Tab-separated table of C-alpha atoms in Angstrom:
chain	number	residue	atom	x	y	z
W	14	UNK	CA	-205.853	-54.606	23.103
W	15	UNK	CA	-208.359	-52.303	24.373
W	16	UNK	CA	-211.875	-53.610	25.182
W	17	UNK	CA	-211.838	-56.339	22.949
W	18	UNK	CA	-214.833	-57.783	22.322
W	19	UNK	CA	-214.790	-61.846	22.835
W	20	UNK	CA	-214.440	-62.695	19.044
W	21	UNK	CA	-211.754	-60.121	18.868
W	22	UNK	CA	-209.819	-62.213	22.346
W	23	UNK	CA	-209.981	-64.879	20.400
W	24	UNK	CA	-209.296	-63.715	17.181
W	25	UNK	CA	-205.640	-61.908	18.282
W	26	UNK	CA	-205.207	-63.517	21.671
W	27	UNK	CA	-201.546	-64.259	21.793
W	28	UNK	CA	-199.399	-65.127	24.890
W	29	UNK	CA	-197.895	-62.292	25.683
W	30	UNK	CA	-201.308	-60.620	24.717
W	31	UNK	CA	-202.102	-57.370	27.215
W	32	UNK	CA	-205.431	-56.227	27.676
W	33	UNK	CA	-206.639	-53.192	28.663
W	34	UNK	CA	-210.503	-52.540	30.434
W	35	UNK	CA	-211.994	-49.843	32.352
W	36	UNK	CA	-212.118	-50.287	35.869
W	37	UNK	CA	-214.812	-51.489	37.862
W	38	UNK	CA	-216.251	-48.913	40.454
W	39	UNK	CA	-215.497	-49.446	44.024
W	40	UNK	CA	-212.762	-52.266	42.683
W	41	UNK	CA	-210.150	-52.797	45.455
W	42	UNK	CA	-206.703	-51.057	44.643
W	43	UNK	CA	-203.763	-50.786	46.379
W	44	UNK	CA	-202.825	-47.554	48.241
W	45	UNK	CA	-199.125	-47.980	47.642
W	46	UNK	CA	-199.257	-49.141	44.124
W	47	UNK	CA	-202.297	-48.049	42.419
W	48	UNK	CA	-201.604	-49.564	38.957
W	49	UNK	CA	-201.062	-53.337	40.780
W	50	UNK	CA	-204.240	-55.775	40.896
W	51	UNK	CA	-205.185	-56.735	44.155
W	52	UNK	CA	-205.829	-60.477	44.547
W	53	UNK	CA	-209.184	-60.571	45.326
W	54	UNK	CA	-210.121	-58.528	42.367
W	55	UNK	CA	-208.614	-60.671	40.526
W	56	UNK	CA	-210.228	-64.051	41.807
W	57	UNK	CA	-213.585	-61.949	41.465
W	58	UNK	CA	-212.480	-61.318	37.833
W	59	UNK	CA	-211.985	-64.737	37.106
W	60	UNK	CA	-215.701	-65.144	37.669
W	61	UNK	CA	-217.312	-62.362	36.585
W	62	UNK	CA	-215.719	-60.734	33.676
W	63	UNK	CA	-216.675	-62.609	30.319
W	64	UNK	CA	-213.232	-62.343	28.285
W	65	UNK	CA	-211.258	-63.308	31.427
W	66	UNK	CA	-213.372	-66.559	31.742
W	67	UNK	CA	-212.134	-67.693	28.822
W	68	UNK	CA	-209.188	-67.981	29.047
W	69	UNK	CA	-209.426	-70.574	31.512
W	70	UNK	CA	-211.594	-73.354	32.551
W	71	UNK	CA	-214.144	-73.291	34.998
W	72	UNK	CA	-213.484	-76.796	36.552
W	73	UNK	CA	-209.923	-75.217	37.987
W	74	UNK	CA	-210.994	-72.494	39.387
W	75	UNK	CA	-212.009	-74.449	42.830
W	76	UNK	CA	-208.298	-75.399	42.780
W	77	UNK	CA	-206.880	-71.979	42.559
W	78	UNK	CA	-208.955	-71.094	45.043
W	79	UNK	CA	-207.261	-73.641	47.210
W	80	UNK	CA	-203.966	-72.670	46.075
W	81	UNK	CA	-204.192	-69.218	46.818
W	82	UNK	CA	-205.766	-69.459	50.687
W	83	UNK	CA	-202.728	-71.881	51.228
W	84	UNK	CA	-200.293	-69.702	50.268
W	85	UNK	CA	-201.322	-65.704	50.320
W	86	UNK	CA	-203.252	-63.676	53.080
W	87	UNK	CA	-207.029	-63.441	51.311
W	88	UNK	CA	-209.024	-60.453	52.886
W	89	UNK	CA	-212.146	-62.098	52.242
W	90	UNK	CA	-214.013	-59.153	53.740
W	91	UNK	CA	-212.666	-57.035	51.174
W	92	UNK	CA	-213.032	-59.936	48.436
W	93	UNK	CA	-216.713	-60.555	49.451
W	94	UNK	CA	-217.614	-56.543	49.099
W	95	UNK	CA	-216.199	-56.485	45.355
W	96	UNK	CA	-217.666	-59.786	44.528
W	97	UNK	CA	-220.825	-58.382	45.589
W	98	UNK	CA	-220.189	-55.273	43.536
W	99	UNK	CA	-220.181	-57.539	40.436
W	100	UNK	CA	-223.589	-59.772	41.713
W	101	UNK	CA	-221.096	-62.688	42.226
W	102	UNK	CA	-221.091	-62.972	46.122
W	103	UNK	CA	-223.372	-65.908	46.970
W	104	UNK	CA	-220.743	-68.016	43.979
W	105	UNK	CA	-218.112	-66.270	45.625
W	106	UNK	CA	-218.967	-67.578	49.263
W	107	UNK	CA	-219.781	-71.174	47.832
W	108	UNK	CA	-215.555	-71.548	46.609
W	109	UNK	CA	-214.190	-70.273	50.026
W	110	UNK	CA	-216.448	-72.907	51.820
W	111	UNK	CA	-215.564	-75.184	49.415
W	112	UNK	CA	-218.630	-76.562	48.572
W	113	UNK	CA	-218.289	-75.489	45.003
W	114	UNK	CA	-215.018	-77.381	45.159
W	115	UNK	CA	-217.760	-80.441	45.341
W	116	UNK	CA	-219.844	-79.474	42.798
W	117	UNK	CA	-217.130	-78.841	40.454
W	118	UNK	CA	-215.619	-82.145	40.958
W	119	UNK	CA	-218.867	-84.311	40.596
């Protein structure tokens, strides 16, 4: 799909479902492979982008938070500068310290 609107998402969403959006401006890329999502614009994403929120639920997101600074390298320099590109740095800040991890749970 391309651009679908929420009702459309949910409407067709399938498993296998690929979605296509414009990119964000200033979003990080990767020099090497410029089609490949970086991580952090992708945990950024997760928050800020309407149709991607949906797919998941909010109360998990603390954990894959976790999960990912356990196991991959997280520039959080270069996550921090795109989250604040999409007005979601203060949230963003709050799951790295992991006091939204507190919040979510209670």
């Amino acid at each position: 799909m391309y651009k679908p609107g929420e009702n459309d998402f949910d409407l067709y969403w399938s498993r296998d479902e690929i979605v296509v959006t414009d990119i964000i401006s200033e979003a990080p890329l990767r020099i090497d492979e410029p089609h490949k999502i970086m991580l952090e614009k992708k945990l950024v994403d997760m928050i800020a982008d309407k149709l991607i929120s949906t797919t998941y639920n909010k109360a998990e997101f603390p954990d894959v938070i976790e999960q990912v600074q356990s196991r991959y390298y997280l520039d959080k320099v270069r996550l921090l500068r795109y989250a604040r590109r999409r007005n979601r740095e203060k949230e963003m800040k709050q799951y790295l310290e992991g006091s939204a991890i507190e919040n979510a749970v209670t």
